[in-house]
Amino acid sequence: AQKVTQAQTEISVVEKEDVTLDCVYETRDTTYYLFWYKQPPSGELVFLIRRNSFDEQNEISGRYSWNFQKSTSSFNFTITASQVVDSAVYFCALSEKFEAAGYKLTFGGGTRVLVKP
Amino acid sequence: GAGVSQSPSNKVTEKGKDVELRCDPISGHTALYWYRQSLGQGLEFLIYFQGNSAPDKSGLPSDRFSAERTGGSVSTLTIQRTQQEDSAVYLCASGGREGYETQYFGPGTRLLVL
């Protein structure tokens, strides 16, 4: 069975500090996809990034960056120069293929990020 | 609207009553998913539809839960004889034809069973 672990339950930082969220996953699939979603206080899950298992290149998108390391089954996410609006719960998710064409997501427990002004 | 919509946004019901939750996926998306978010269980998969194909019901917690998808678009999740442990936020997501595509979530329906 697939599993996603987010060991950090809550992180509190002061505005402009960097925040790194840890994610460790377990899967037997050779092809899989990893995601980060953000859930602000409004409750809606907002897609942030997706990475497939064949591409370990780490990228930066604006203030977001991620570090995918297949050897350690980790997919960490960093917010640079945090802002108050970044306060939310962040979920790491792993796709799991069905017999049909679809993929269901297995989510980690989430990390609550609180950015103080 | 361009996003996934769900209704109602909030639902309060009495134990034993049936409830129906509705999801309108993003136009053109063939895949539709239902998830449940509760304090004790986190985010868990319930059911998956791809187009007009038979759904994958592997995540449904009991036979009190069922879902339909009419015309490959709108979906309704029905919970019969609700129990207090059914209280949760029910999230719908839709995605493209390719199974690996990103799932986009709606705002959810917050269900409270008294």
CSV table of C-alpha atoms in Angstrom, one decimal:
chain,number,residue,atom,x,y,z
A,1,ALA,CA,0.0,0.0,0.0
A,2,GLN,CA,1.1,3.5,-0.7
A,3,LYS,CA,1.9,5.8,2.1
A,4,VAL,CA,2.8,9.5,2.5
A,5,THR,CA,4.3,10.9,5.7
A,6,GLN,CA,4.6,14.5,6.6
A,7,ALA,CA,6.4,14.5,9.9
A,8,GLN,CA,6.0,18.1,10.6
A,9,THR,CA,2.5,18.8,11.9
A,10,GLU,CA,2.9,22.6,12.4
A,11,ILE,CA,5.6,25.2,11.5
A,12,SER,CA,5.5,28.7,12.7
A,13,VAL,CA,7.8,31.4,11.0
A,14,VAL,CA,8.1,35.1,10.8
A,15,GLU,CA,7.3,36.8,7.6
A,16,LYS,CA,10.2,36.7,5.0
A,17,GLU,CA,11.7,33.6,6.5
A,18,ASP,CA,12.0,30.5,4.3
A,19,VAL,CA,9.9,27.4,5.1
A,20,THR,CA,10.7,23.9,4.0
A,21,LEU,CA,8.1,21.2,4.3
A,22,ASP,CA,9.2,17.6,4.4
A,23,CYS,CA,7.4,14.7,2.6
A,24,VAL,CA,8.5,11.0,2.5
A,25,TYR,CA,6.6,8.5,0.5
A,26,GLU,CA,6.3,4.7,0.0
A,27,THR,CA,5.2,3.1,-3.2
A,28,ARG,CA,5.9,-0.1,-5.3
A,29,ASP,CA,5.0,1.6,-8.5
A,30,THR,CA,7.8,2.5,-10.9
A,31,THR,CA,5.8,5.3,-12.4
A,32,TYR,CA,4.1,7.6,-10.1
A,33,TYR,CA,3.3,11.3,-9.6
A,34,LEU,CA,3.8,13.5,-6.6
A,35,PHE,CA,1.9,16.6,-5.8
A,36,TRP,CA,1.8,19.5,-3.3
A,37,TYR,CA,-1.6,21.1,-2.5
A,38,LYS,CA,-2.3,24.1,-0.3
A,39,GLN,CA,-5.5,24.4,1.8
A,40,PRO,CA,-6.0,27.9,3.1
A,41,PRO,CA,-8.5,28.7,5.9
A,42,SER,CA,-11.3,28.9,3.2
A,43,GLY,CA,-10.9,25.1,2.9
A,44,GLU,CA,-10.4,24.6,-0.8
A,45,LEU,CA,-7.5,22.5,-1.9
A,46,VAL,CA,-5.3,24.4,-4.3
A,47,PHE,CA,-2.9,22.6,-6.6
A,48,LEU,CA,0.6,23.9,-6.4
A,49,ILE,CA,3.0,21.5,-8.2
A,50,ARG,CA,3.3,18.1,-9.8
A,51,ARG,CA,6.4,16.0,-10.4
A,52,ASN,CA,6.6,12.6,-12.2
A,53,SER,CA,8.9,9.8,-11.0
A,54,PHE,CA,11.1,10.0,-14.1
A,55,ASP,CA,12.1,13.6,-13.6
A,56,GLU,CA,14.3,14.4,-10.6
A,57,GLN,CA,15.2,17.8,-11.8
A,58,ASN,CA,14.5,20.3,-9.1
A,59,GLU,CA,12.8,23.5,-10.1
A,60,ILE,CA,11.9,26.9,-8.9
A,61,SER,CA,8.6,28.6,-9.6
A,62,GLY,CA,8.3,32.0,-8.2
A,63,ARG,CA,8.7,31.7,-4.4
A,64,TYR,CA,8.1,27.9,-4.6
A,65,SER,CA,10.8,25.3,-5.1
A,66,TRP,CA,11.0,21.6,-4.6
A,67,ASN,CA,13.6,18.9,-4.0
A,68,PHE,CA,12.7,15.5,-5.4
A,69,GLN,CA,15.1,12.7,-4.4
A,70,LYS,CA,14.0,9.3,-5.6
A,71,SER,CA,16.9,7.6,-3.7
A,72,THR,CA,15.4,8.7,-0.4
A,73,SER,CA,11.8,8.8,-1.5
A,74,SER,CA,11.5,12.4,-0.5
A,75,PHE,CA,9.7,15.3,-2.1
A,76,ASN,CA,10.3,18.4,-0.1
A,77,PHE,CA,8.8,21.8,-0.8
A,78,THR,CA,10.2,25.2,0.1
A,79,ILE,CA,8.5,28.6,0.3
A,80,THR,CA,11.1,31.4,0.0
A,81,ALA,CA,10.5,34.7,1.7
A,82,SER,CA,7.2,33.6,3.3
A,83,GLN,CA,4.2,35.9,3.4
A,84,VAL,CA,1.2,36.0,5.7
A,85,VAL,CA,-0.9,34.8,2.8
A,86,ASP,CA,1.1,31.6,2.8
A,87,SER,CA,-0.5,30.6,6.1
A,88,ALA,CA,-2.3,27.3,5.3
A,89,VAL,CA,-2.2,23.6,5.6
A,90,TYR,CA,0.0,22.0,2.9
A,91,PHE,CA,-0.5,18.5,1.7
A,92,CYS,CA,1.9,16.2,-0.1
A,93,ALA,CA,0.2,13.6,-2.2
A,94,LEU,CA,1.2,10.5,-4.2
A,95,SER,CA,-0.7,9.1,-7.1
A,96,GLU,CA,-1.7,5.5,-7.3
A,97,LYS,CA,-2.8,3.9,-10.6
A,98,PHE,CA,-6.1,2.0,-10.9
A,99,GLU,CA,-6.7,-0.9,-13.2
A,100,ALA,CA,-8.5,1.7,-15.4
A,101,ALA,CA,-6.9,4.9,-16.5
A,102,GLY,CA,-7.4,6.9,-13.4
A,103,TYR,CA,-5.1,7.7,-10.5
A,104,LYS,CA,-6.2,8.2,-6.9
A,105,LEU,CA,-4.3,10.4,-4.5
A,106,THR,CA,-2.9,9.2,-1.2
A,107,PHE,CA,-2.4,12.2,1.0
A,108,GLY,CA,0.0,12.9,3.9
A,109,GLY,CA,-1.4,14.2,7.1
A,110,GLY,CA,-0.6,17.8,6.2
A,111,THR,CA,1.6,20.5,7.7
A,112,ARG,CA,0.1,23.6,9.1
A,113,VAL,CA,2.2,26.7,8.3
A,114,LEU,CA,1.7,29.8,10.2
A,115,VAL,CA,3.4,32.9,9.0
A,116,LYS,CA,3.4,35.8,11.5
A,117,PRO,CA,3.9,39.4,10.4
B,1,GLY,CA,-17.3,29.3,-13.6
B,2,ALA,CA,-14.1,27.6,-14.5
B,3,GLY,CA,-13.6,25.5,-11.4
B,4,VAL,CA,-15.2,22.5,-9.8
B,5,SER,CA,-18.4,23.5,-8.0
B,6,GLN,CA,-20.1,21.6,-5.1
B,7,SER,CA,-23.4,22.1,-3.4
B,8,PRO,CA,-24.5,22.5,-0.8
B,9,SER,CA,-21.6,24.2,0.9
B,10,ASN,CA,-22.9,23.2,4.3
B,11,LYS,CA,-25.4,20.5,5.3
B,12,VAL,CA,-26.7,19.7,8.8
B,13,THR,CA,-28.8,16.6,9.1
B,14,GLU,CA,-30.1,14.3,11.8
B,15,LYS,CA,-28.8,10.9,12.4
B,16,GLY,CA,-30.6,8.4,10.2
B,17,LYS,CA,-31.6,10.8,7.4
B,18,ASP,CA,-30.3,10.5,3.8
B,19,VAL,CA,-28.2,13.2,2.2
B,20,GLU,CA,-27.2,14.0,-1.4
B,21,LEU,CA,-24.1,16.0,-2.2
B,22,ARG,CA,-23.6,17.4,-5.7
B,23,CYS,CA,-20.5,18.0,-7.8
B,24,ASP,CA,-20.1,19.8,-11.1
B,25,PRO,CA,-16.7,19.1,-12.6
B,26,ILE,CA,-14.6,21.4,-14.8
B,27,SER,CA,-16.0,21.4,-18.3
B,28,GLY,CA,-14.3,18.9,-20.5
B,29,HIS,CA,-12.8,16.9,-17.6
B,30,THR,CA,-13.7,13.2,-17.9
B,31,ALA,CA,-12.3,12.0,-14.5
B,32,LEU,CA,-14.2,12.8,-11.3
B,33,TYR,CA,-13.2,11.8,-7.8
B,34,TRP,CA,-14.8,12.0,-4.4
B,35,TYR,CA,-12.7,12.3,-1.2
B,36,ARG,CA,-13.5,12.8,2.4
B,37,GLN,CA,-11.7,14.9,4.9
B,38,SER,CA,-12.2,14.3,8.6
B,39,LEU,CA,-10.2,15.1,11.7
B,40,GLY,CA,-9.6,11.5,12.5
B,41,GLN,CA,-8.9,10.1,9.1
B,42,GLY,CA,-7.4,12.9,7.2
B,43,LEU,CA,-8.0,13.0,3.4
B,44,GLU,CA,-9.3,9.7,2.0
B,45,PHE,CA,-10.3,8.5,-1.4
B,46,LEU,CA,-14.0,7.4,-1.8
B,47,ILE,CA,-14.8,6.8,-5.4
B,48,TYR,CA,-13.6,7.5,-9.0
B,49,PHE,CA,-15.4,7.9,-12.3
B,50,GLN,CA,-13.9,8.0,-15.7
B,51,GLY,CA,-16.3,9.2,-18.4
B,52,ASN,CA,-19.3,6.9,-18.6
B,53,SER,CA,-17.4,3.8,-17.3
B,54,ALA,CA,-18.4,2.0,-14.2
B,55,PRO,CA,-17.0,3.7,-11.1
B,56,ASP,CA,-14.2,2.4,-8.9
B,57,LYS,CA,-15.9,2.1,-5.5
B,58,SER,CA,-13.0,0.7,-3.6
B,59,GLY,CA,-12.8,3.6,-1.2
B,60,LEU,CA,-16.4,3.7,-0.1
B,61,PRO,CA,-16.5,3.1,3.7
B,62,SER,CA,-19.9,1.2,3.8
B,63,ASP,CA,-22.8,0.2,1.6
B,64,ARG,CA,-24.6,3.3,2.9
B,65,PHE,CA,-22.5,5.3,0.5
B,66,SER,CA,-23.2,5.4,-3.2
B,67,ALA,CA,-22.5,7.7,-6.1
B,68,GLU,CA,-23.8,8.4,-9.6
B,69,ARG,CA,-22.5,10.3,-12.5
B,70,THR,CA,-25.1,11.4,-15.1
B,71,GLY,CA,-24.1,11.9,-18.7
B,72,GLY,CA,-20.4,11.7,-17.8
B,73,SER,CA,-20.6,15.1,-16.1
B,74,VAL,CA,-22.4,16.0,-12.8
B,75,SER,CA,-22.1,13.6,-9.9
B,76,THR,CA,-24.1,13.0,-6.8
B,77,LEU,CA,-22.8,11.3,-3.7
B,78,THR,CA,-25.6,9.8,-1.5
B,79,ILE,CA,-25.2,8.8,2.1
B,80,GLN,CA,-28.1,6.8,3.4
B,81,ARG,CA,-29.1,6.5,7.1
B,82,THR,CA,-26.4,9.0,8.1
B,83,GLN,CA,-24.3,8.4,11.2
B,84,GLN,CA,-22.4,10.8,13.3
B,85,GLU,CA,-19.1,9.4,12.1
B,86,ASP,CA,-20.1,10.5,8.6
B,87,SER,CA,-19.6,14.1,9.7
B,88,ALA,CA,-16.7,15.4,7.5
B,89,VAL,CA,-15.9,17.6,4.5
B,90,TYR,CA,-16.7,15.9,1.2
B,91,LEU,CA,-14.4,17.0,-1.6
B,92,CYS,CA,-14.9,16.5,-5.3
B,93,ALA,CA,-12.1,16.7,-7.8
B,94,SER,CA,-12.0,16.5,-11.6
B,95,GLY,CA,-9.2,15.7,-14.0
B,96,GLY,CA,-8.4,15.2,-17.6
B,97,ARG,CA,-8.7,12.0,-19.7
B,98,GLU,CA,-5.1,11.0,-19.0
B,99,GLY,CA,-5.2,9.4,-15.6
B,100,TYR,CA,-2.0,11.0,-14.4
B,101,GLU,CA,-3.3,14.5,-14.9
B,102,THR,CA,-3.7,16.8,-12.0
B,103,GLN,CA,-6.8,16.7,-10.0
B,104,TYR,CA,-8.5,20.0,-9.3
B,105,PHE,CA,-10.7,20.2,-6.2
B,106,GLY,CA,-13.9,22.0,-5.4
B,107,PRO,CA,-14.7,23.9,-2.3
B,108,GLY,CA,-16.2,20.9,-0.5
B,109,THR,CA,-19.5,20.2,1.3
B,110,ARG,CA,-19.2,20.3,5.1
B,111,LEU,CA,-21.6,17.7,6.5
B,112,LEU,CA,-22.6,17.7,10.1
B,113,VAL,CA,-24.7,14.8,11.4
B,114,LEU,CA,-26.4,15.5,14.7
